Coordinates of C-alpha atoms in Angstrom, one line a residue:
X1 CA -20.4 51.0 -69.5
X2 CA -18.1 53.7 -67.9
X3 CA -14.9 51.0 -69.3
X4 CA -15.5 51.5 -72.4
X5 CA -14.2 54.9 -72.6
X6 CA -11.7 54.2 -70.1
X7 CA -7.8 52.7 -70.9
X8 CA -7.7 48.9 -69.8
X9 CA -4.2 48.1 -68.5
X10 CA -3.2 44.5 -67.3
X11 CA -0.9 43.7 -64.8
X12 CA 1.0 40.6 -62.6
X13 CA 2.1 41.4 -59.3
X14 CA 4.0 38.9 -57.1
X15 CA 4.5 38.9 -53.7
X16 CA 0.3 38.6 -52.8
X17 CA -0.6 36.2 -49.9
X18 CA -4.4 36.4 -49.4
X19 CA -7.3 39.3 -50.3
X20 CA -6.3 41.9 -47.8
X21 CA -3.2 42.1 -50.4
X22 CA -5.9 42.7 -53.1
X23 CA -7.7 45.3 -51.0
X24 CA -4.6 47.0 -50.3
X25 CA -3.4 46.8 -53.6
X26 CA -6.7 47.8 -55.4
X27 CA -7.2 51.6 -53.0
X28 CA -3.3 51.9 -53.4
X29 CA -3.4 51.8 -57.4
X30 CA -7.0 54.2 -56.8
X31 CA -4.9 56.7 -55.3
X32 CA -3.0 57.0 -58.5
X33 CA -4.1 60.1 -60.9
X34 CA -6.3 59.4 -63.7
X35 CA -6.9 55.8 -62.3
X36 CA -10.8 55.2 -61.9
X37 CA -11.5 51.4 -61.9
X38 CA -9.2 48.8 -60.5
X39 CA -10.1 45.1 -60.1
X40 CA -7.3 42.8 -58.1
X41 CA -7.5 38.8 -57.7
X42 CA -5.1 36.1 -57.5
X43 CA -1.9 37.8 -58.7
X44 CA -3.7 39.6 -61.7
X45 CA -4.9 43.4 -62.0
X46 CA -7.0 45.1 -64.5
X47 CA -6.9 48.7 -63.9
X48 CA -9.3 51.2 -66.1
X49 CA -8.4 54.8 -66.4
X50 CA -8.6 57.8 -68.2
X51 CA -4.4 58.9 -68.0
X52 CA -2.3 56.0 -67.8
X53 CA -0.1 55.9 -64.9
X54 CA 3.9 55.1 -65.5
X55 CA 5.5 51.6 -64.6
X56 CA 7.2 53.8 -62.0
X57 CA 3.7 54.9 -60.8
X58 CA 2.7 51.7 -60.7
X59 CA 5.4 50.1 -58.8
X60 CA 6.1 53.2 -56.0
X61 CA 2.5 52.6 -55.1
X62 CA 3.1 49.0 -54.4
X63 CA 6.7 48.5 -53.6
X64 CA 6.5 49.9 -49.9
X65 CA 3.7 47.3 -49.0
X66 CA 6.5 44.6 -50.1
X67 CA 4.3 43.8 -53.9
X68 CA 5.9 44.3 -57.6
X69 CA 5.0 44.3 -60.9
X70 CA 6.3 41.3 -62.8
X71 CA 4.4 42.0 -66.3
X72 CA 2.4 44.9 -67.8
X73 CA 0.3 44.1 -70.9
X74 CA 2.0 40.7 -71.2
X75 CA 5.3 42.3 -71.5
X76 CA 7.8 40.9 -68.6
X77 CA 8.9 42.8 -66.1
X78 CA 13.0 42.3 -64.7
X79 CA 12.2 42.8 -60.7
X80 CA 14.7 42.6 -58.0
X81 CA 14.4 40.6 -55.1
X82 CA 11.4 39.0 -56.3
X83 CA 9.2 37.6 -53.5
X84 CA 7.2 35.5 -55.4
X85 CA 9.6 32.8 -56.2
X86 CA 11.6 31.3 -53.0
X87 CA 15.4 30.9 -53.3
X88 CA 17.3 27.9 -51.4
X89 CA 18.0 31.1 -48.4
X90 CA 14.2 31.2 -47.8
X91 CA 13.9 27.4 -47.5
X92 CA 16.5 27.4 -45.1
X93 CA 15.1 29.9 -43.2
X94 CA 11.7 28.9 -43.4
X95 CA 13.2 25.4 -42.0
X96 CA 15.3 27.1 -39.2
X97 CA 11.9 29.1 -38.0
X98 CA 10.1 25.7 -38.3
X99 CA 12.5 24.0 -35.7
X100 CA 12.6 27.0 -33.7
X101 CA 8.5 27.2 -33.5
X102 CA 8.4 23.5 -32.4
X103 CA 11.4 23.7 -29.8
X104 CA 9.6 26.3 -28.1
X105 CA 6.4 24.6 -28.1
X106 CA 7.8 21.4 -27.1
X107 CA 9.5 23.5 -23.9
X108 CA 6.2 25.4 -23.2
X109 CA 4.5 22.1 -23.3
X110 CA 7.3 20.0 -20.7
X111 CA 6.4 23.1 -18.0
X112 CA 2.4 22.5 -18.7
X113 CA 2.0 26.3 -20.0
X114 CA 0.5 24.8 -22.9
X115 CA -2.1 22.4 -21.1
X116 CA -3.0 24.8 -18.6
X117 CA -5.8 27.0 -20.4
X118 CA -6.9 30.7 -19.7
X119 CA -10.0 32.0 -18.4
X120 CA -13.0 29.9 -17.7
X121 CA -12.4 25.9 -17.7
X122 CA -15.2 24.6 -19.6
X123 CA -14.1 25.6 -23.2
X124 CA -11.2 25.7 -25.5
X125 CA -8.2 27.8 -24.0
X126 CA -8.1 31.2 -24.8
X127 CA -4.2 31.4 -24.5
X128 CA -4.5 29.4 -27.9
X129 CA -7.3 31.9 -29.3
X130 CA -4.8 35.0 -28.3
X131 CA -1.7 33.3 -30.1
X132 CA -3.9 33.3 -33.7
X133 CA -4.4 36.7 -32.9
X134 CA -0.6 37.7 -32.5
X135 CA -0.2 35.7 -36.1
X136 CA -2.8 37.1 -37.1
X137 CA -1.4 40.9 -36.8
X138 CA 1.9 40.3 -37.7
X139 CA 0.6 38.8 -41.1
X140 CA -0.9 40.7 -43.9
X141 CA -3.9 41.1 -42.1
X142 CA -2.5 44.0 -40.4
X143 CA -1.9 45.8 -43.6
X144 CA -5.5 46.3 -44.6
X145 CA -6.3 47.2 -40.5
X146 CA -3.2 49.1 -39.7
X147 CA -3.9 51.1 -43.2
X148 CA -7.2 52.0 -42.0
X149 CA -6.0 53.4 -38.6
X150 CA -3.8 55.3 -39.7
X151 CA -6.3 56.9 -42.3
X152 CA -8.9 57.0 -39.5
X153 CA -6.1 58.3 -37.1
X154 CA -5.1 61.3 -39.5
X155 CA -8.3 62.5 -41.0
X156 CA -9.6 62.7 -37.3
X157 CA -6.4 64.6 -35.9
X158 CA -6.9 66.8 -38.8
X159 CA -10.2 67.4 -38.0
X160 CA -9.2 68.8 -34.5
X161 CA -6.2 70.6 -35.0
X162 CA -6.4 71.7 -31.6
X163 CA -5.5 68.2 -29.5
X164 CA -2.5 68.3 -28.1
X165 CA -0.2 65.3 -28.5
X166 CA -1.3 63.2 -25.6
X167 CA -4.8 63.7 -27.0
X168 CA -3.9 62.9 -30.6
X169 CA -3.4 59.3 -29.5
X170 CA -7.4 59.0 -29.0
X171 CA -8.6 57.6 -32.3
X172 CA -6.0 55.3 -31.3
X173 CA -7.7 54.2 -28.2
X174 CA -11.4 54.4 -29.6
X175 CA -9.9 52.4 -32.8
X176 CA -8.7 49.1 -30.7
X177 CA -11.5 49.5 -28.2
X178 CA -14.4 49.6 -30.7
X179 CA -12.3 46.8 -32.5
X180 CA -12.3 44.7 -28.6
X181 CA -16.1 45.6 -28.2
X182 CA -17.4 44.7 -32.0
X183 CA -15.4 41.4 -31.9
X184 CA -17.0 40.5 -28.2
X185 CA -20.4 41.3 -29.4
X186 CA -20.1 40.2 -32.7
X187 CA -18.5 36.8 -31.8
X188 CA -21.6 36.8 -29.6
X189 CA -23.9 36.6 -32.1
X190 CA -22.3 34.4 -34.4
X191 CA -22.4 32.0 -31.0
X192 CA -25.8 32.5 -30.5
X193 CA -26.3 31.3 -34.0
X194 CA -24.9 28.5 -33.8
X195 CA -27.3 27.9 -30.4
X196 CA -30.0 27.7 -32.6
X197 CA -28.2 25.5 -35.1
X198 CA -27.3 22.5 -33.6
X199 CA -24.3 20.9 -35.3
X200 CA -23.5 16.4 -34.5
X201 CA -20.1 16.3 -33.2
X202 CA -19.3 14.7 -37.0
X203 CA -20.5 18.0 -38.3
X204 CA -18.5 20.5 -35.5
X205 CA -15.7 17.9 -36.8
X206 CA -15.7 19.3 -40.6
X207 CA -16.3 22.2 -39.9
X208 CA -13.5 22.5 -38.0
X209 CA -11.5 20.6 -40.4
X210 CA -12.6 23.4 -42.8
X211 CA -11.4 26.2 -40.7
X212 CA -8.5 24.3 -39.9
X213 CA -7.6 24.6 -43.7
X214 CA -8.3 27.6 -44.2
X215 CA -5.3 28.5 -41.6
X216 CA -3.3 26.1 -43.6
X217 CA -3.3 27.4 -46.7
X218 CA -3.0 31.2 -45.4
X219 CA 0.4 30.2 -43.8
X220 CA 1.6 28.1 -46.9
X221 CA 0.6 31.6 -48.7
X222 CA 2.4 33.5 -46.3
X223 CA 5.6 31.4 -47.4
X224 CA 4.7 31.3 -51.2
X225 CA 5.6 27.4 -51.2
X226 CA 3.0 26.6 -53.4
X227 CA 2.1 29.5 -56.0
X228 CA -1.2 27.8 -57.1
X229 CA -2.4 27.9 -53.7
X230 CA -2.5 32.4 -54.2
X231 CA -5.6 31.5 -56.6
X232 CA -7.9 30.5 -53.2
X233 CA -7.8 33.2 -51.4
X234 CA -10.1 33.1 -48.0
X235 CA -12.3 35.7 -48.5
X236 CA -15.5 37.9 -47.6
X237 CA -16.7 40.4 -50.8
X238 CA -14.3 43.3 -51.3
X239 CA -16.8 45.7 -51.4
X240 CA -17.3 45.2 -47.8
X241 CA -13.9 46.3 -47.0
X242 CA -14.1 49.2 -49.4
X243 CA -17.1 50.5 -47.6
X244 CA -15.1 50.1 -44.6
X245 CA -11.9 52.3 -45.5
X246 CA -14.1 54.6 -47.2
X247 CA -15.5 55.4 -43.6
X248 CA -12.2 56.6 -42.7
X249 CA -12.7 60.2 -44.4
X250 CA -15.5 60.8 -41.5
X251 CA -14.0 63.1 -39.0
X252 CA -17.0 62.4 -36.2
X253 CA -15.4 61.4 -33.1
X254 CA -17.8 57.9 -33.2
X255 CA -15.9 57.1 -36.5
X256 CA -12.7 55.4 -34.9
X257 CA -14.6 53.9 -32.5
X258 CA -17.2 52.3 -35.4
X259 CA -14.7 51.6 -37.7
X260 CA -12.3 49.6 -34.8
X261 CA -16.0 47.2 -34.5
X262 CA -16.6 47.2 -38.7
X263 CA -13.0 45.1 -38.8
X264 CA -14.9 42.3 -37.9
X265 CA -16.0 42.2 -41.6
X266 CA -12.5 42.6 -43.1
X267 CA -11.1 40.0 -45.4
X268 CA -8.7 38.4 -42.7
X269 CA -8.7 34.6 -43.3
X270 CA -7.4 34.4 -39.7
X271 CA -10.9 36.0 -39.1
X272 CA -13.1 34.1 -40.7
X273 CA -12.1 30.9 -39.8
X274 CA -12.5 31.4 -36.3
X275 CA -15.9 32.6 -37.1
X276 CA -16.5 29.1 -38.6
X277 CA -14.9 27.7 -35.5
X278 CA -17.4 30.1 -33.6
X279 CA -20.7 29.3 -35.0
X280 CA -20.5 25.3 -34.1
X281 CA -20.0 26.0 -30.7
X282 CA -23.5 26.9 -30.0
X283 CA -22.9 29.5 -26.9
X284 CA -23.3 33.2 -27.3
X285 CA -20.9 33.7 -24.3
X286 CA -18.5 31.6 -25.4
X287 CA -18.4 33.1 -28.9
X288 CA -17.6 36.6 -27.4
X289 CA -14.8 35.4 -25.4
X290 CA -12.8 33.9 -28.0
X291 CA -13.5 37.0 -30.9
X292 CA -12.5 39.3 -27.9
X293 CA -8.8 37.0 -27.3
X294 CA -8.6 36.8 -30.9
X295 CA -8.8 40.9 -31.0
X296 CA -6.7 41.4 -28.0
X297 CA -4.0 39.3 -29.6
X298 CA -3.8 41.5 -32.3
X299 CA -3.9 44.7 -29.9
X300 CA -0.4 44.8 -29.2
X301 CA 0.4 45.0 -33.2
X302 CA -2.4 47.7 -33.5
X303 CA -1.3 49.8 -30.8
X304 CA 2.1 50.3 -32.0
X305 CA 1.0 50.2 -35.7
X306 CA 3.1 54.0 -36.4
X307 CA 6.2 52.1 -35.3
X308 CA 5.8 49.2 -36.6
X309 CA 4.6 50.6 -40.1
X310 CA 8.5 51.9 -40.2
X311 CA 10.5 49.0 -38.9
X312 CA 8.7 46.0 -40.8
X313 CA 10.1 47.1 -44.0
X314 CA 12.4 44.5 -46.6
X315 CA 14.1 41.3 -44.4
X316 CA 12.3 42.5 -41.1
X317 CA 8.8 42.1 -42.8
X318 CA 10.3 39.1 -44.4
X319 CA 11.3 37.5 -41.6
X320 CA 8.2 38.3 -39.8
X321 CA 6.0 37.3 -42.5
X322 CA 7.6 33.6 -42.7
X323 CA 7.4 33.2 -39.0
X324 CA 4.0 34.1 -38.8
X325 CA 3.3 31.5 -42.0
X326 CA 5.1 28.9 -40.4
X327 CA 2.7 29.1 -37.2
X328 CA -0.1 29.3 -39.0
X329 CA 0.7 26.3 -40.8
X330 CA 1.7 24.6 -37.1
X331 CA -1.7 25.7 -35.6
X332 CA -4.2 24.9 -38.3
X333 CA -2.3 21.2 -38.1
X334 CA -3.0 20.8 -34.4
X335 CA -6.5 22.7 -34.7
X336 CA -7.0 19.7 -37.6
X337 CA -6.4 16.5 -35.8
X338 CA -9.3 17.7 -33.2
X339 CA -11.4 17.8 -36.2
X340 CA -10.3 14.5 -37.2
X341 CA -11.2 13.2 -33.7
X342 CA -14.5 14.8 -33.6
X343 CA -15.4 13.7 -36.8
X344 CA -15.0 10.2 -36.1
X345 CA -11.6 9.9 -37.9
X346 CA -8.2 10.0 -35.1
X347 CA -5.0 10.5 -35.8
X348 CA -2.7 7.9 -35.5
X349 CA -5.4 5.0 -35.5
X350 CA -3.7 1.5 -35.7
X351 CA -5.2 -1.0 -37.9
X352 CA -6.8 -3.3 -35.7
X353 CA -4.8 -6.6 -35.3
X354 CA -7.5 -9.6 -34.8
X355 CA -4.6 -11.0 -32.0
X356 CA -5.5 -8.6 -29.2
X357 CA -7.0 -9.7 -26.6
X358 CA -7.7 -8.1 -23.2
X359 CA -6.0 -10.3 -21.7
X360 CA -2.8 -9.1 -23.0
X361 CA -3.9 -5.1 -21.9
X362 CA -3.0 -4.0 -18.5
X363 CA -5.3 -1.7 -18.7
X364 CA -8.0 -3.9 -18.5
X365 CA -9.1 -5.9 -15.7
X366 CA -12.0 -8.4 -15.9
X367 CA -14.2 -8.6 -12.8
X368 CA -17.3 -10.5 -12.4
X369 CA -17.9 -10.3 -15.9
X370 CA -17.0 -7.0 -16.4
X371 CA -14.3 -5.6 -18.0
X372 CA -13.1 -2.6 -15.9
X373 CA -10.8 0.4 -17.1
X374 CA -9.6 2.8 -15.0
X375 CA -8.2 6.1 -16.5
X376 CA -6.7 9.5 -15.4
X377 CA -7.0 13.1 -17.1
X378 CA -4.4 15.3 -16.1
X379 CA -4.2 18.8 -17.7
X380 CA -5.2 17.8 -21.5
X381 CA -3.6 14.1 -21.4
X382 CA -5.4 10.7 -20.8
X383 CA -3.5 7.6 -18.8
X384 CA -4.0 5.7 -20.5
X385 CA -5.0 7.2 -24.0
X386 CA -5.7 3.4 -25.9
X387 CA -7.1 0.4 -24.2
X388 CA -8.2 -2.7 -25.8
X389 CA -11.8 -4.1 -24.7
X390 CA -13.6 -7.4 -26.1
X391 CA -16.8 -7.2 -28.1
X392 CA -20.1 -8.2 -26.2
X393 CA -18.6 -7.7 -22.8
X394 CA -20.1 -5.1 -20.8
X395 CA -17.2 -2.2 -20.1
X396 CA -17.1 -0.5 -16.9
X397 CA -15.1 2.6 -17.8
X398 CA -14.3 4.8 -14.4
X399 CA -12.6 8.4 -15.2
X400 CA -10.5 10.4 -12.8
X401 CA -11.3 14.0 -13.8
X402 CA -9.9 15.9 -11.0
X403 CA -6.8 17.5 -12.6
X404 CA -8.7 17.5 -16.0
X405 CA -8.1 21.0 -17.8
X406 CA -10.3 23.5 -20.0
X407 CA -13.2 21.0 -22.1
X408 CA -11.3 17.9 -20.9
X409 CA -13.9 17.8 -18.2
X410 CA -16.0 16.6 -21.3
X411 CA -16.3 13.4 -23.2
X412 CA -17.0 12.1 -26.5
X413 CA -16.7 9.0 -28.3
X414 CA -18.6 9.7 -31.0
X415 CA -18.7 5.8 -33.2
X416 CA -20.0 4.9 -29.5
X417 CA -22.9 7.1 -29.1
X418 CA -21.2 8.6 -25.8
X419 CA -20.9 12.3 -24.8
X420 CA -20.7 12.7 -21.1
X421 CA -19.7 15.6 -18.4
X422 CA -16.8 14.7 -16.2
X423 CA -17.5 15.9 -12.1
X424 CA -14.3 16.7 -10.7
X425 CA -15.4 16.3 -7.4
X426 CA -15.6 12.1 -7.9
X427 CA -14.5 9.6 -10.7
X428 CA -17.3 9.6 -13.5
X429 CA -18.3 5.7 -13.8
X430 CA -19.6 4.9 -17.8
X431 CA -20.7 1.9 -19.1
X432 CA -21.9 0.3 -22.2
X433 CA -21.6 -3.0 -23.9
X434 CA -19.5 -3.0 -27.7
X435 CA -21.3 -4.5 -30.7
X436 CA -19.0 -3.7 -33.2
X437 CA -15.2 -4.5 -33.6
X438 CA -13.3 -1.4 -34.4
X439 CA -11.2 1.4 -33.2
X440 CA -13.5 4.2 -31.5
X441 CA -11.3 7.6 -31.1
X442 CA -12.7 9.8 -27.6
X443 CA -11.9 13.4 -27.1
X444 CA -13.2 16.2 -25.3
X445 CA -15.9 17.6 -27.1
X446 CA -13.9 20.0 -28.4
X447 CA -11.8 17.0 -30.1
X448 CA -8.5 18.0 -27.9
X449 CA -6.9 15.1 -25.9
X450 CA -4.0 12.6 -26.1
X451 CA -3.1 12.2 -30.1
X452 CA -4.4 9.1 -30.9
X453 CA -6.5 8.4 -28.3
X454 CA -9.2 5.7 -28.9
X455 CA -10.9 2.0 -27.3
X456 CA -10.1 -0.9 -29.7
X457 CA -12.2 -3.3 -29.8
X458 CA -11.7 -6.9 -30.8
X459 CA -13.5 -10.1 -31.3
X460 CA -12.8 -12.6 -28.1
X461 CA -10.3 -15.3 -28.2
X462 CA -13.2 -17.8 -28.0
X463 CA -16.0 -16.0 -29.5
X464 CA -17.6 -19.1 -30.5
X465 CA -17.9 -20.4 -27.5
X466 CA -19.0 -16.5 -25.6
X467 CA -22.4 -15.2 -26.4
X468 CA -22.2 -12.1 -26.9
X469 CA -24.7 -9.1 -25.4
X470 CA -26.3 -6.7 -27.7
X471 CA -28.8 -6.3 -24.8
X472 CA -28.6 -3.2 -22.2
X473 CA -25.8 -3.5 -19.9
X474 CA -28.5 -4.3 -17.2
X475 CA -29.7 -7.1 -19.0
X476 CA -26.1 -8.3 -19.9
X477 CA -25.3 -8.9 -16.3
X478 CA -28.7 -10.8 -15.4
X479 CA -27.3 -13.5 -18.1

């Protein structure tokens, strides 16, 4: 093997979040004379080479990207300002960013701006898909994509030496709209994969759950609160992003343009788990509108990439990095109580208390044997969001869905075998007849909804004396 002829140097370098970091890390050390192997993961470096670089080498070719070197060979290195380990300053900050995050959610929500989705009505709203995107940029995902569009950007410039400076800003443009294009039709496939696999609800539920994670432990990295968590990095192989950058020495004018598509394939967690989230959804369309949000979230970021690599440097990037952690983490919580919903499993579920009785719900009225609930959807909210029915007695469930937003014009109650569309034009009458005591969570089918949301259903006051119909409704009614 070529290694065995080659110096093997180990190294530890803190300040790593996820494997863009050990992309950028590995073609930055590559760059270095004499260097002709380099292998990154979780925090570790093996680097093979025929002259060995300096610690100085080493750590200029690091530093800017906001990464040191803590040990070489086993032998400690002292670093300054080491990112790794959080002082009692960066819990406080991470805290203040925290409370900011929810005050101005809580606001947005009080005016609706968060109910009220973008685009089309029948799906998830985009407005959410574009925010993941602005995290997305402004974490390190944008080092391994801004790095290549800037390499893209000057070998093409230097290709044509005679552009003039408005023209210079072209690769720029192909760049972001080959990047808008390759996500669209990209995300359309991956939808129209998921057409042909179709997915339970209980199934769309983990893998949401899963994807959901995965934006959970990206932002806990982000904030390097747990250091064990660096060793699971979300990742596609490597060498896929290798082959990527090494596209950038092309000086074709299509090169930008393919490149700005081939991103799709870059090891962004952010990425990947809204592919996940993608492929369960089962609609081609669907898939390319929310890869194309996700993308032109990130566009702003992209497009001023040359400023941007120049102001988010030391307590700017730091700053920037912990707020886009801390809304990661906030997303991938609220992304993971749909799963929970649509997996069977809703947040905030009571334990059921055998003293309930309809009679003491409201919300409940029994006529001619029926036991009738009437309920509202306005924007992404039931009224009410829990009602208490009795077992065995048919349940005449009549929902308004006129001011019902994005998928809420859907339902699902998955331990009930129910998955319904809602008309907005007239109130959706359901009915069915509960066998089983329990708490049943409902959602749309894209598990969003009132927290919590669920039919309890309990055993009647004088269920000795009731029979009890595990008939059809029909024949329920005829007894």
């Amino acid at each position: 093997m070529a290694e065995q002829n080659l110096e093997k140097i180990k190294v530890k370098i803190a300040g790593m979040h996820c494997a863009s970091c050990e992309v950028l890390i590995e073609r930055q050390f590559l760059s270095l004379e004499g260097v002709n192997q380099v292998f990154v993961r979780s925090g570790k470096a093996v680097i093979y080479c025929s002259t060995r670089p300096s610690v100085e080498q080493l750590q200029q070719a690091i530093t800017p990207h906001g990464y040191h070197l803590t040990a070489l060979d086993g032998q400690k290195i002292e670093v300054i300002n080491d990112t790794k380990i959080n002082a009692k300053k960066d819990y406080f900050q991470i805290g203040a960013i925290f409370l900011l995050v929810m005050a101005g959610y809580l606001l947005l929500k009080q005016f609706n701006f968060i109910s009220t989705n973008f685009g089309i009505t029948e799906q998830m709203g985009y407005g959410f898909v574009f925010l993941v995107g602005l995290v997305a940029s402004i974490s390190t995902c944008l080092a391994v994509t801004g790095g290549l569009l800037l390499a893209v950007s000057t070998k093409y410039n230097a290709g044509h030496p005679e552009l003039s400076s408005s023209q210079k800003i072209k690769p720029l443009l192909y760049f972001n709209g080959g990047r808008l294009i390759g996500y669209a039709v990209l995300g359309g496939l991956v939808g129209a994969l998921g057409s042909v696999l179709t997915f339970s609800p209980k199934v769309s539920g983990v893998i949401t759950i899963l994807a959901s994670l995965a934006m959970i432990i990206l932002g806990l990295q982000l904030l390097h609160l747990f250091p064990g968590l660096q060793r699971f990095p979300v990742r596609l192989p490597k060498i896929l992003a290798h082959k990527i950058h090494d596209l950038s020495s092309s000086d074709s004018k299509l090169a930008p343009f393919s490149l700005g598509a081939l991103t799709f394939f870059l090891p962004c967690g952010f990425t990947q788990a809204l592919q996940l989230y993608v492929l369960t959804q089962g609609g081609a369309f669907y898939g390319a509108l929310i890869m194309f949000f996700f993308a032109l979230g990130t566009l702003p970021a992209l497009l001023s990439i040359s400023i941007l690599s120049a102001l988010i440097k030391g307590k700017v990037q730091n700053y920037i990095l912990k707020f886009a952690g801390v809304t990661a983490v906030l997303l991938g919580l609220f992304s993971m109580q749909n799963g929970l919903v649509l997996a069977g499993n809703p947040l905030g579920q009571v334990s059921q208390n055998k003293s309930q009785t309809v009679l003491g719900d409201p919300n409940v009225q029994m006529i001619d044997g029926r036991q009738v609930v009437k309920m509202k959807i306005n924007y992404l909210d039931y009224y009410p969001a829990r009602f208490t029915v009795q077992r065995g007695v048919p349940v005449e469930w009549v929902i308004d869905a006129a001011k019902a937003s994005g998928c809420m014009s859907s339902l699902l109650v998955p331990g009930l075998g129910i998955r319904e569309y809602l008309p907005r034009t007239q109130p959706k009458k359901i009915t069915f007849i509960p066998s089983q005591t329990g708490t049943y969570g409902f959602s749309c089918v894209m598990g969003m909804g009132t927290p919590g949301a669920a039919i309890i259903v309990v055993d009647s006051p004088n269920d000795s004396d009731q029979s009890s119909c595990d008939v059809t409704y029909a024949d329920c009614l005829k007894s």
